[in-house]
mmCIF file of N, CA and C in Angstrom:
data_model
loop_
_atom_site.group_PDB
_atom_site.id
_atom_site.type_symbol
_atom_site.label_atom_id
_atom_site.label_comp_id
_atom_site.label_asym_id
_atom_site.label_seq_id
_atom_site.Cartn_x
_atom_site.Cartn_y
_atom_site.Cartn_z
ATOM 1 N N UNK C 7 116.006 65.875 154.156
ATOM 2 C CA UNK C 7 115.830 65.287 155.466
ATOM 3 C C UNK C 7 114.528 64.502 155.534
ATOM 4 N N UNK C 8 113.230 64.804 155.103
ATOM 5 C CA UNK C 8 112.396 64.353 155.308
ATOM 6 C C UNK C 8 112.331 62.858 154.247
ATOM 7 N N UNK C 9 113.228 62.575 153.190
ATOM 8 C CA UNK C 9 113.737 61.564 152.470
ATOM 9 C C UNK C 9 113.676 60.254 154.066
ATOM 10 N N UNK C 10 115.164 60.625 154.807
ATOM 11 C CA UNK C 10 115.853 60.178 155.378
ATOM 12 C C UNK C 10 114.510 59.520 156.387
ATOM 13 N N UNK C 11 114.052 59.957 156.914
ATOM 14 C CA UNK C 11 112.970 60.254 157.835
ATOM 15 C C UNK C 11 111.823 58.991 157.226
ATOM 16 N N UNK C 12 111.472 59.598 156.507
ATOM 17 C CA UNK C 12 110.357 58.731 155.754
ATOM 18 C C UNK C 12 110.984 57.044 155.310
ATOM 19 N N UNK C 13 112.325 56.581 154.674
ATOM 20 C CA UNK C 13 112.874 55.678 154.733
ATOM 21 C C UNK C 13 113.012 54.974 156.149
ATOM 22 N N UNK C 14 113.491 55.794 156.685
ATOM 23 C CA UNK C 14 113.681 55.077 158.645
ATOM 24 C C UNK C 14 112.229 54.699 158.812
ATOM 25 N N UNK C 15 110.975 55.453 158.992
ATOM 26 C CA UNK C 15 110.186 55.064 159.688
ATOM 27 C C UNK C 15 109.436 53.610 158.609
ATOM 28 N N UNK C 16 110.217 53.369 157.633
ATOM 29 C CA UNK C 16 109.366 52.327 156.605
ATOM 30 C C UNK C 16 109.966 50.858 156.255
ATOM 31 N N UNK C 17 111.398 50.551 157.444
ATOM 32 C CA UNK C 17 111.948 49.647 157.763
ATOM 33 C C UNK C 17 111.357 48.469 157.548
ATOM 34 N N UNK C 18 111.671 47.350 156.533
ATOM 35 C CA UNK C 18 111.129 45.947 157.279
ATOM 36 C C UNK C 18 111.569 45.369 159.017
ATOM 37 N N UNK C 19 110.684 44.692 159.109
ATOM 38 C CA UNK C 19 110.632 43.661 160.408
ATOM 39 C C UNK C 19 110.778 44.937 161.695
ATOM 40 N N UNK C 20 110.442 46.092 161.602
ATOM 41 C CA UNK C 20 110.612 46.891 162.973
ATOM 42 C C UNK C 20 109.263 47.318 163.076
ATOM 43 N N UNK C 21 108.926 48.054 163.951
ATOM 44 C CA UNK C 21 107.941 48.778 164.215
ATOM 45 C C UNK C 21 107.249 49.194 163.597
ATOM 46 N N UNK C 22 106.053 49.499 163.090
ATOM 47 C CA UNK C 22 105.720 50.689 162.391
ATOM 48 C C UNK C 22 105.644 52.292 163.088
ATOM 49 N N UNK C 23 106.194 53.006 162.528
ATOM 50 C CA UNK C 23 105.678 54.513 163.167
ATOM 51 C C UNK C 23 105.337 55.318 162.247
ATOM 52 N N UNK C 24 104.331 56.098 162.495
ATOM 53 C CA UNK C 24 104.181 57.721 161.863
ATOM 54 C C UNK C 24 104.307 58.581 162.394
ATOM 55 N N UNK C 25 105.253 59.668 161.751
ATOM 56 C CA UNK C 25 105.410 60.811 161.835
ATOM 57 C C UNK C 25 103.856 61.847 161.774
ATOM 58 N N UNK C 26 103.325 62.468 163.167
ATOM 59 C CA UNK C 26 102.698 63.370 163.228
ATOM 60 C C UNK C 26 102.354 64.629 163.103
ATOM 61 N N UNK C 27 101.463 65.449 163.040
ATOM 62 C CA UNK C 27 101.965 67.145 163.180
ATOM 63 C C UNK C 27 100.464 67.387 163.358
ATOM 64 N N UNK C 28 100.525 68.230 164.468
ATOM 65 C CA UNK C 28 98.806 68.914 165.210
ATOM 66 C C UNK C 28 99.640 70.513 165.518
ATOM 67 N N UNK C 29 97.992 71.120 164.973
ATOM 68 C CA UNK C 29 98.533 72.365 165.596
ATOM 69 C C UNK C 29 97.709 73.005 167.001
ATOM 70 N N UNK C 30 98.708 73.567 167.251
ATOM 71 C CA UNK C 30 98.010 74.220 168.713
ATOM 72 C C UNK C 30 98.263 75.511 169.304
ATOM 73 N N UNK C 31 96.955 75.627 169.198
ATOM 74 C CA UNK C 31 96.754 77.356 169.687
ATOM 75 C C UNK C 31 97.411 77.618 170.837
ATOM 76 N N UNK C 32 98.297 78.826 171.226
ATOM 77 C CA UNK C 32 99.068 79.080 171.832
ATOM 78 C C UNK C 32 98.132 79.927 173.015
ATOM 79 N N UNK C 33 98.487 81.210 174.076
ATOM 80 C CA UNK C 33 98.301 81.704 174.737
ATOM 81 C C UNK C 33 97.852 83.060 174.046
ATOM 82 N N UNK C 34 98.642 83.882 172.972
ATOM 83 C CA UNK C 34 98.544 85.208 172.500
ATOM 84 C C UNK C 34 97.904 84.894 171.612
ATOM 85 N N UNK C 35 97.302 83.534 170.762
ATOM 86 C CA UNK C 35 96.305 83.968 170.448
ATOM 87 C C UNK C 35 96.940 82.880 168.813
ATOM 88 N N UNK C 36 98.546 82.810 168.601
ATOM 89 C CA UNK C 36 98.859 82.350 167.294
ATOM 90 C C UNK C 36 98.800 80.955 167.279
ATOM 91 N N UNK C 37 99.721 79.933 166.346
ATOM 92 C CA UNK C 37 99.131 78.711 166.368
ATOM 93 C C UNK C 37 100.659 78.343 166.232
ATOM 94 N N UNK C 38 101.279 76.947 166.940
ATOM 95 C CA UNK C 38 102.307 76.618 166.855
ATOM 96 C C UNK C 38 102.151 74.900 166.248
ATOM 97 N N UNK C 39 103.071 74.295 165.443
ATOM 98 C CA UNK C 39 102.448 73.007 165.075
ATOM 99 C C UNK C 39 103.864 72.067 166.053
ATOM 100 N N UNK C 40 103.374 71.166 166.789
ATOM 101 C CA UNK C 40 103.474 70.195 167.384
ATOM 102 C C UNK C 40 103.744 68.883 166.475
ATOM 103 N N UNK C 41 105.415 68.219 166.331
ATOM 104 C CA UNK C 41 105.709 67.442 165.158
ATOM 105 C C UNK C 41 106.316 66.117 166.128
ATOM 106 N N UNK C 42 105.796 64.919 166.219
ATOM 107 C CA UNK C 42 106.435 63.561 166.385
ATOM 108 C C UNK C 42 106.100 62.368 165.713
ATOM 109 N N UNK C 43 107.238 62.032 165.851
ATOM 110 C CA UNK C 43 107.309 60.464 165.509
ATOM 111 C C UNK C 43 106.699 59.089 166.410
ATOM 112 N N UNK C 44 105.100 58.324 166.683
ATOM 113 C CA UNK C 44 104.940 57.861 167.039
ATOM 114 C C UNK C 44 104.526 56.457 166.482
ATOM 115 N N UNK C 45 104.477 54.974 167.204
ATOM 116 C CA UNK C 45 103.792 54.088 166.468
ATOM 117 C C UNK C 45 102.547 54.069 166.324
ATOM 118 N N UNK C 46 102.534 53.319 165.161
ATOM 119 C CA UNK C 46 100.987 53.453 164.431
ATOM 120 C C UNK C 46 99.542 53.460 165.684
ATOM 121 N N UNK C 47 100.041 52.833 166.583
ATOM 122 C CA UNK C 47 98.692 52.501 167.451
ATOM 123 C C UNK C 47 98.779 53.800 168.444
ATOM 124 N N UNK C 48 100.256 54.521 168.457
ATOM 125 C CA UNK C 48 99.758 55.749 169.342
ATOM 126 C C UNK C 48 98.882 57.106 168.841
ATOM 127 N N UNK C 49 98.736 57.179 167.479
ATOM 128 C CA UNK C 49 98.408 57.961 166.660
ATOM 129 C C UNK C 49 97.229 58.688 167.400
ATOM 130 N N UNK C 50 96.292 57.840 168.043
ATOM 131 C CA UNK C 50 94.838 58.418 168.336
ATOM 132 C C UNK C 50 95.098 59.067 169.721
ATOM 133 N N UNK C 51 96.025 58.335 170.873
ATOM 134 C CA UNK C 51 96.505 59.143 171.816
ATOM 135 C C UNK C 51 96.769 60.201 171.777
ATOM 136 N N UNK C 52 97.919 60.742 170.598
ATOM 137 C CA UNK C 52 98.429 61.759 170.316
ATOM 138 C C UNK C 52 97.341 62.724 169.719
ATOM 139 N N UNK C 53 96.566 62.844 168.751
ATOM 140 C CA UNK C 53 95.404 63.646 168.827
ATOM 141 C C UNK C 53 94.283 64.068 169.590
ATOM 142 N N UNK C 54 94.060 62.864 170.564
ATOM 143 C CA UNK C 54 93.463 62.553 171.840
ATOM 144 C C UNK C 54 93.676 64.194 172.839
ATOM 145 N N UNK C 55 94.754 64.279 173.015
ATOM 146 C CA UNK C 55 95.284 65.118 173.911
ATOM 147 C C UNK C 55 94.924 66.484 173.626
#
């Protein structure tokens, strides 16, 4: 799957995007990782947060 994934996001003439992953500390204390697909210029938003 991640084949499939990595081909899509590397398309000529479309968008660019990267696939993300942040992790984030939960409430009880463990860590859950947070996974999207955004374009290249949202990248810093998305860590931003």
């Amino acid at each position: 799957m991640a084949k499939k994934v990595v081909a899509t996001l590397k398309k000529e003439g479309s968008a660019m995007f990267t696939k993300v992953v942040r992790m984030v500390k939960q409430d009880n204390g463990s860590y859950a990782f947070e996974e999207r697909i955004v374009t290249k210029d949202g990248t810093k938003d998305f860590f931003s947060k």
